[in-house]
Short mmCIF file of C-alpha atoms in Angstrom, two decimals:
data_model
loop_
_atom_site.label_atom_id
_atom_site.label_comp_id
_atom_site.label_asym_id
_atom_site.label_seq_id
_atom_site.Cartn_x
_atom_site.Cartn_y
_atom_site.Cartn_z
CA MET A 1 -114.60 112.93 19.05
CA ASN A 2 -115.61 115.18 21.92
CA ALA A 3 -117.87 117.97 21.11
CA ARG A 4 -116.14 121.04 20.50
CA PRO A 5 -117.46 124.76 20.67
CA GLU A 6 -118.22 126.43 17.50
CA LYS A 7 -116.27 129.62 18.46
CA LEU A 8 -113.44 129.91 16.23
CA VAL A 9 -110.27 132.06 17.03
CA VAL A 10 -107.23 133.07 15.03
CA VAL A 11 -104.21 134.49 17.21
CA GLY A 12 -102.64 137.16 14.88
CA ALA A 13 -104.05 139.91 12.80
CA GLY A 14 -101.53 140.21 9.98
CA SER A 15 -102.44 139.63 6.38
CA TRP A 16 -102.61 135.76 6.51
CA GLY A 17 -104.15 135.73 10.03
CA THR A 18 -106.96 138.29 9.09
CA THR A 19 -107.40 136.48 5.59
CA PHE A 20 -107.78 132.92 7.52
CA ALA A 21 -110.37 134.22 9.84
CA LYS A 22 -112.23 135.55 6.70
CA VAL A 23 -112.11 132.09 5.17
CA LEU A 24 -113.35 130.67 8.38
CA ALA A 25 -116.20 133.37 8.46
CA ASP A 26 -117.09 132.69 4.70
CA SER A 27 -117.23 129.04 5.22
CA ALA A 28 -119.45 129.25 8.28
CA ILE A 29 -121.90 131.68 6.13
CA GLU A 30 -121.87 129.29 3.26
CA ARG A 31 -122.55 126.19 5.58
CA GLY A 32 -125.71 128.10 6.94
CA VAL A 33 -124.29 128.41 10.47
CA VAL A 34 -126.48 131.00 12.51
CA GLU A 35 -124.47 133.92 14.01
CA PRO A 36 -121.00 132.45 13.61
CA GLU A 37 -118.50 133.50 16.09
CA ILE A 38 -115.06 134.31 14.56
CA VAL A 39 -112.52 136.25 16.74
CA LEU A 40 -109.10 137.68 15.89
CA TRP A 41 -106.64 138.36 18.45
CA ALA A 42 -104.68 141.45 17.31
CA ARG A 43 -101.52 143.01 19.25
CA ARG A 44 -102.44 146.50 18.63
CA PRO A 45 -105.64 148.11 19.76
CA GLU A 46 -106.10 150.24 16.73
CA VAL A 47 -105.79 147.14 14.42
CA ALA A 48 -108.69 145.15 16.77
CA GLU A 49 -110.78 148.62 16.48
CA ASP A 50 -110.47 148.66 12.64
CA ILE A 51 -111.59 145.11 12.36
CA THR A 52 -114.28 145.14 14.78
CA ALA A 53 -115.73 148.57 14.07
CA ARG A 54 -115.10 149.27 10.30
CA LYS A 55 -114.63 145.52 9.08
CA ARG A 56 -111.29 146.45 7.61
CA ASN A 57 -107.54 145.65 8.50
CA THR A 58 -106.24 148.81 6.82
CA ASP A 59 -102.65 148.00 7.54
CA TYR A 60 -102.42 144.74 6.09
CA LEU A 61 -105.47 144.19 3.78
CA PRO A 62 -106.44 147.70 3.01
CA ASP A 63 -109.04 147.05 0.24
CA ILE A 64 -110.63 143.97 1.63
CA ASP A 65 -114.31 144.24 3.31
CA LEU A 66 -114.39 141.64 6.07
CA PRO A 67 -117.44 139.63 7.07
CA ALA A 68 -119.73 141.12 9.63
CA CYS A 69 -119.26 138.25 11.92
CA LEU A 70 -115.73 139.05 12.34
CA SER A 71 -114.53 140.86 15.56
CA ALA A 72 -111.07 141.35 17.09
CA THR A 73 -109.83 141.97 20.67
CA THR A 74 -106.21 142.52 22.30
CA ASP A 75 -107.17 140.15 25.12
CA LEU A 76 -105.86 136.91 24.31
CA ALA A 77 -107.62 135.23 27.14
CA GLU A 78 -111.01 136.74 26.06
CA ALA A 79 -110.06 135.60 22.66
CA VAL A 80 -109.31 131.92 23.38
CA ALA A 81 -111.72 131.16 26.15
CA GLY A 82 -114.64 128.84 24.84
CA ALA A 83 -113.07 128.31 21.34
CA GLY A 84 -113.19 125.18 19.56
CA LEU A 85 -110.62 125.79 17.28
CA VAL A 86 -107.45 128.26 17.95
CA VAL A 87 -105.40 129.01 14.91
CA LEU A 88 -101.91 130.24 15.44
CA ALA A 89 -100.96 133.01 12.94
CA ILE A 90 -97.98 134.72 14.49
CA PRO A 91 -94.15 134.81 13.63
CA ALA A 92 -92.54 131.60 14.61
CA GLN A 93 -90.22 133.21 17.26
CA GLU A 94 -93.26 134.61 19.03
CA VAL A 95 -95.19 131.43 19.51
CA ARG A 96 -93.63 130.04 22.63
CA GLY A 97 -94.27 133.17 24.49
CA HIS A 98 -97.81 133.13 23.86
CA LEU A 99 -98.67 129.39 24.49
CA PRO A 100 -98.72 129.64 28.47
CA ALA A 101 -101.67 132.06 28.13
CA ILE A 102 -103.20 130.06 25.37
CA ARG A 103 -102.94 127.01 27.67
CA ALA A 104 -104.57 128.76 30.72
CA HIS A 105 -107.67 129.32 28.58
CA LEU A 106 -107.57 126.46 26.16
CA ASP A 107 -111.02 124.30 26.05
CA PRO A 108 -110.22 120.61 26.80
CA ALA A 109 -111.68 119.80 23.64
CA ALA A 110 -110.15 122.49 21.27
CA VAL A 111 -107.83 121.84 18.42
CA VAL A 112 -104.96 124.03 17.51
CA VAL A 113 -104.02 124.86 14.02
CA SER A 114 -100.85 126.35 12.98
CA LEU A 115 -100.29 128.50 10.05
CA VAL A 116 -96.74 129.18 11.03
CA LYS A 117 -94.04 128.46 8.48
CA GLY A 118 -90.86 128.78 10.55
CA LEU A 119 -88.82 126.83 13.17
CA GLU A 120 -88.00 128.24 16.59
CA ARG A 121 -84.37 129.45 16.66
CA GLY A 122 -82.47 127.81 19.37
CA THR A 123 -84.35 124.47 19.67
CA ASP A 124 -85.08 123.87 15.86
CA ALA A 125 -88.36 123.07 17.04
CA ARG A 126 -91.59 122.68 14.68
CA MET A 127 -94.76 124.22 15.92
CA SER A 128 -96.28 120.80 16.32
CA GLU A 129 -93.38 120.08 18.71
CA LEU A 130 -93.94 123.31 20.52
CA CYS A 131 -97.58 122.73 20.92
CA ALA A 132 -97.20 119.49 22.37
CA GLU A 133 -94.47 120.58 24.79
CA GLU A 134 -96.14 123.88 26.11
CA LEU A 135 -99.86 122.97 25.59
CA GLY A 136 -99.52 119.38 26.60
CA LEU A 137 -101.38 118.91 23.38
CA PRO A 138 -101.93 115.34 21.99
CA ASP A 139 -101.43 114.65 18.23
CA GLU A 140 -105.05 114.33 17.31
CA ARG A 141 -105.68 117.89 18.83
CA PHE A 142 -103.14 119.45 16.40
CA ALA A 143 -102.96 120.42 12.62
CA VAL A 144 -101.02 122.35 10.16
CA VAL A 145 -102.42 124.25 7.20
CA SER A 146 -100.22 124.71 4.33
CA GLY A 147 -99.79 125.18 0.79
CA PRO A 148 -99.89 128.15 -1.75
CA ASN A 149 -101.40 130.70 0.58
CA LEU A 150 -100.58 133.99 -0.71
CA ALA A 151 -102.99 136.06 1.61
CA LEU A 152 -104.07 138.79 -0.64
CA GLU A 153 -105.17 136.37 -3.39
CA ILE A 154 -107.22 134.39 -1.19
CA ALA A 155 -108.80 137.66 0.52
CA ARG A 156 -109.78 138.67 -3.07
CA GLN A 157 -111.47 135.10 -3.31
CA GLU A 158 -109.38 133.83 -5.94
CA PRO A 159 -109.55 130.12 -6.21
CA THR A 160 -107.07 128.34 -3.96
CA ALA A 161 -106.45 124.90 -2.84
CA THR A 162 -104.53 124.16 0.64
CA VAL A 163 -103.50 121.22 2.81
CA VAL A 164 -104.81 120.42 6.25
CA ALA A 165 -102.46 117.97 8.01
CA SER A 166 -103.10 116.14 11.14
CA ALA A 167 -102.09 112.76 12.63
CA ASP A 168 -105.74 112.14 13.18
CA PRO A 169 -107.69 112.17 9.87
CA ALA A 170 -111.08 113.04 11.70
CA THR A 171 -109.31 116.15 13.25
CA ALA A 172 -108.05 117.11 9.65
CA GLU A 173 -111.61 116.50 8.08
CA TRP A 174 -113.29 118.66 11.03
CA ILE A 175 -111.02 121.50 10.19
CA ALA A 176 -111.47 121.22 6.38
CA VAL A 177 -115.33 121.44 6.74
CA ARG A 178 -114.71 124.65 8.50
CA THR A 179 -112.40 126.16 6.02
CA SER A 180 -114.03 124.93 2.76
CA GLY A 181 -115.83 127.38 0.51
CA PRO A 182 -116.29 128.59 -2.76
CA TYR A 183 -112.91 129.94 -3.09
CA PHE A 184 -110.95 127.84 -0.71
CA ARG A 185 -110.59 124.24 -1.14
CA PRO A 186 -108.63 122.13 1.61
CA TYR A 187 -107.25 118.77 0.96
CA THR A 188 -106.36 116.46 4.16
CA ASN A 189 -103.35 114.22 5.04
CA THR A 190 -101.60 112.99 8.00
CA ASP A 191 -97.93 113.93 7.15
CA VAL A 192 -97.74 116.80 9.76
CA THR A 193 -93.89 116.57 9.66
CA GLY A 194 -93.53 116.79 6.02
CA VAL A 195 -95.95 119.70 5.49
CA GLU A 196 -94.34 121.57 8.26
CA ILE A 197 -90.88 121.29 6.77
CA CYS A 198 -91.83 122.02 3.37
CA GLY A 199 -93.67 125.36 4.65
CA VAL A 200 -90.48 126.30 6.26
CA VAL A 201 -87.84 125.61 3.90
CA LYS A 202 -89.67 127.02 1.03
CA ASN A 203 -89.19 130.44 2.51
CA VAL A 204 -85.37 129.94 2.45
CA ILE A 205 -85.55 128.90 -1.13
CA ALA A 206 -87.64 132.06 -2.11
CA LEU A 207 -85.06 134.19 -0.34
CA ALA A 208 -82.45 132.67 -2.77
CA VAL A 209 -84.79 133.07 -5.69
CA GLY A 210 -85.38 136.90 -4.68
CA ILE A 211 -81.46 137.24 -4.61
CA CYS A 212 -81.15 135.77 -8.07
CA ASP A 213 -83.91 138.33 -9.17
CA GLY A 214 -82.19 141.30 -7.39
CA LEU A 215 -78.92 140.25 -9.17
CA GLY A 216 -80.53 140.36 -12.68
CA TYR A 217 -80.37 136.75 -13.25
CA GLY A 218 -82.82 135.11 -15.65
CA ASP A 219 -85.60 132.34 -15.18
CA ASN A 220 -83.07 129.63 -15.76
CA SER A 221 -80.97 130.44 -12.74
CA LYS A 222 -84.22 130.94 -10.75
CA ALA A 223 -85.74 127.46 -12.03
CA SER A 224 -82.42 125.64 -11.23
CA VAL A 225 -82.63 127.11 -7.70
CA ILE A 226 -86.16 126.06 -7.07
CA THR A 227 -85.62 122.65 -8.30
CA ARG A 228 -82.55 122.09 -6.18
CA GLY A 229 -84.20 123.63 -3.40
CA LEU A 230 -86.92 121.09 -3.67
CA ALA A 231 -84.30 118.31 -3.79
CA GLU A 232 -82.70 119.47 -0.55
CA THR A 233 -86.21 119.93 1.33
CA ALA A 234 -87.04 116.50 0.25
CA ARG A 235 -83.93 115.26 2.08
CA LEU A 236 -84.67 116.83 5.15
CA VAL A 237 -88.26 115.76 5.27
CA GLU A 238 -87.32 112.06 4.62
CA SER A 239 -84.64 112.21 7.41
CA LEU A 240 -87.29 113.46 9.80
CA GLY A 241 -89.59 110.76 8.83
CA GLY A 242 -91.97 112.62 6.53
CA GLN A 243 -93.54 111.33 3.32
CA ALA A 244 -91.86 111.82 -0.01
CA GLU A 245 -95.28 112.30 -1.64
CA THR A 246 -95.68 115.34 0.15
CA LEU A 247 -93.17 117.20 -1.82
CA ALA A 248 -95.09 116.75 -5.06
CA GLY A 249 -98.40 118.06 -3.63
CA LEU A 250 -99.67 121.52 -2.60
CA ALA A 251 -97.73 121.89 0.52
CA GLY A 252 -94.42 120.98 -1.13
CA LEU A 253 -94.02 121.87 -4.68
CA GLY A 254 -97.28 124.18 -4.72
CA ASP A 255 -96.15 126.32 -2.09
CA LEU A 256 -92.70 126.34 -3.45
CA VAL A 257 -93.78 127.90 -6.64
CA ALA A 258 -96.11 130.35 -5.29
CA THR A 259 -93.61 131.52 -3.02
CA CYS A 260 -90.76 131.78 -5.33
CA ALA A 261 -92.73 133.29 -8.22
CA SER A 262 -95.08 135.79 -6.75
CA PRO A 263 -94.27 139.50 -6.09
CA LEU A 264 -96.68 139.08 -3.27
CA SER A 265 -94.30 136.89 -1.49
CA ARG A 266 -92.41 138.36 1.46
CA ASN A 267 -89.51 136.10 1.24
CA ARG A 268 -89.02 136.58 -2.30
CA THR A 269 -89.17 140.40 -1.87
CA ALA A 270 -86.82 140.27 0.92
CA GLY A 271 -84.23 138.39 -1.32
CA ARG A 272 -84.83 140.57 -4.03
CA HIS A 273 -83.85 143.62 -1.61
CA LEU A 274 -80.70 141.62 -0.61
CA GLY A 275 -79.76 141.10 -4.19
CA GLN A 276 -80.10 144.81 -4.98
CA GLY A 277 -77.73 145.59 -2.25
CA LEU A 278 -79.76 146.20 0.94
CA SER A 279 -78.31 145.11 4.23
CA VAL A 280 -80.52 142.45 6.07
CA GLU A 281 -81.56 145.30 8.34
CA GLU A 282 -82.57 147.55 5.48
CA ALA A 283 -84.54 144.67 3.69
CA THR A 284 -86.24 143.83 6.90
CA ALA A 285 -87.18 147.58 7.51
CA ARG A 286 -88.84 147.76 3.89
CA LEU A 287 -91.23 144.78 4.71
CA LYS A 288 -94.42 145.31 6.97
CA GLN A 289 -94.51 141.86 8.16
CA THR A 290 -91.86 138.84 8.99
CA ALA A 291 -90.12 137.17 6.15
CA GLU A 292 -90.00 133.78 8.09
CA GLY A 293 -86.90 132.42 5.79
CA MET A 294 -84.80 135.23 7.30
CA LYS A 295 -85.73 134.38 10.94
CA SER A 296 -85.92 130.60 10.49
CA VAL A 297 -82.89 129.91 8.28
CA SER A 298 -80.27 129.34 11.01
CA ALA A 299 -82.59 126.86 12.51
CA VAL A 300 -83.02 125.17 9.25
CA VAL A 301 -79.25 124.80 8.84
CA ASP A 302 -78.82 123.49 12.45
CA LEU A 303 -81.56 121.01 12.08
CA ALA A 304 -80.06 119.69 8.87
CA ARG A 305 -76.40 119.45 10.14
CA ARG A 306 -77.96 117.55 13.20
CA HIS A 307 -79.37 114.99 10.94
CA GLY A 308 -76.61 114.81 8.49
CA VAL A 309 -78.39 116.36 5.69
CA GLU A 310 -76.92 118.42 2.67
CA MET A 311 -78.60 121.59 2.24
CA PRO A 312 -76.17 123.90 0.26
CA ILE A 313 -78.86 126.55 -0.83
CA SER A 314 -79.89 126.86 2.97
CA GLU A 315 -76.30 127.04 3.98
CA ALA A 316 -75.64 129.80 1.62
CA MET A 317 -78.67 131.64 2.70
CA ASN A 318 -77.64 131.29 6.24
CA ALA A 319 -74.32 132.75 5.41
CA VAL A 320 -75.95 135.78 3.67
CA ILE A 321 -78.28 136.40 6.62
CA ALA A 322 -75.38 136.10 9.18
CA GLY A 323 -73.35 138.70 7.25
CA ALA A 324 -70.60 135.93 6.43
CA LEU A 325 -71.26 135.92 2.55
CA ASP A 326 -71.63 138.79 0.15
CA VAL A 327 -74.56 138.23 -2.47
CA ASP A 328 -72.29 139.28 -5.24
CA THR A 329 -70.19 135.95 -4.59
CA LEU A 330 -73.42 133.82 -4.11
CA ALA A 331 -74.08 132.40 -7.69
CA GLY A 332 -71.34 129.86 -7.65
CA LEU A 333 -72.43 128.57 -4.22
CA LEU A 334 -76.17 128.21 -4.86
CA LEU A 335 -75.46 125.49 -7.22
CA ALA A 336 -71.96 124.13 -6.08
CA ARG A 337 -72.00 120.52 -5.37
CA ASP A 338 -69.87 117.73 -6.72
CA LEU A 339 -70.76 116.46 -10.51
CA LYS A 340 -73.10 113.46 -9.90
CA PRO A 341 -76.28 112.08 -11.44
CA GLU A 342 -79.37 114.28 -10.65
CA GLY A 343 -81.50 112.91 -7.85
CA ARG A 344 -81.60 113.71 -4.19
CA SER A 345 -78.14 112.41 -3.16
#
């Protein structure tokens, strides 16, 4: 493996991007790195100034003190230049637009890591596919981090386990070392496809669970949606060549449970707003950040149809977001499949 610069960069200063930068900084400090260089790229100058000067991200993590070694800039070229690790923490629909500028300044040995849990609309592309296409990035220089990653809990340093997936085990291990710390425990695997798809579809299922919550349904209904949602996720993962084992792990069941159960989940919250009668536009306006499930559900359904995979919950969510289905008529559709033995068929 080529030597990589130790500068670490996170592109995106929302709650999860800022939290992940904190994880990188805390890990470097724990490992005794002298003067670690951890840089955040922020879209807005006031956010960059807040992080650099006051070590706070008031908009997204108002009560969290950030490490002294964290800085931020609005200059993407400045952020990426000389970095050994470039982490993507921006909405899925914005990734392609940022990749040309990243490519122009990307170190030849740098690894790109995706925290993005969405598909690109129009192409149905996963972030690994986008990075291969737009950055000319070989598999061994790409990884995805996923799992139960509720940003605020991690920023508070509550114990969390996660998954680092890369086609190259050595790359996954290199990233794991730089994220491991007292409160953040990474596990590695090689199933990039499975980890990415689990991270995308769980947001769609969380929308459905949130709608159930908003409609006043109880835990039986929500548990049923979670379980059947996991089954349709498994069908899509396996059709794309992912591994069934991933569904039982942190990136599969772990992330699904956290996203569907926590009031901190943007997608569950968005679904609850829809269930309470808000329009898609009104629900979106209530959220400070992107609910990836609302943005990616059409791509999920398109991908599933192209591969002949039945995903009734995702289909129903797509119809709701498109305005073709009223949430009051949703209950029967969420579990509407022919009677058959339980399983993935």
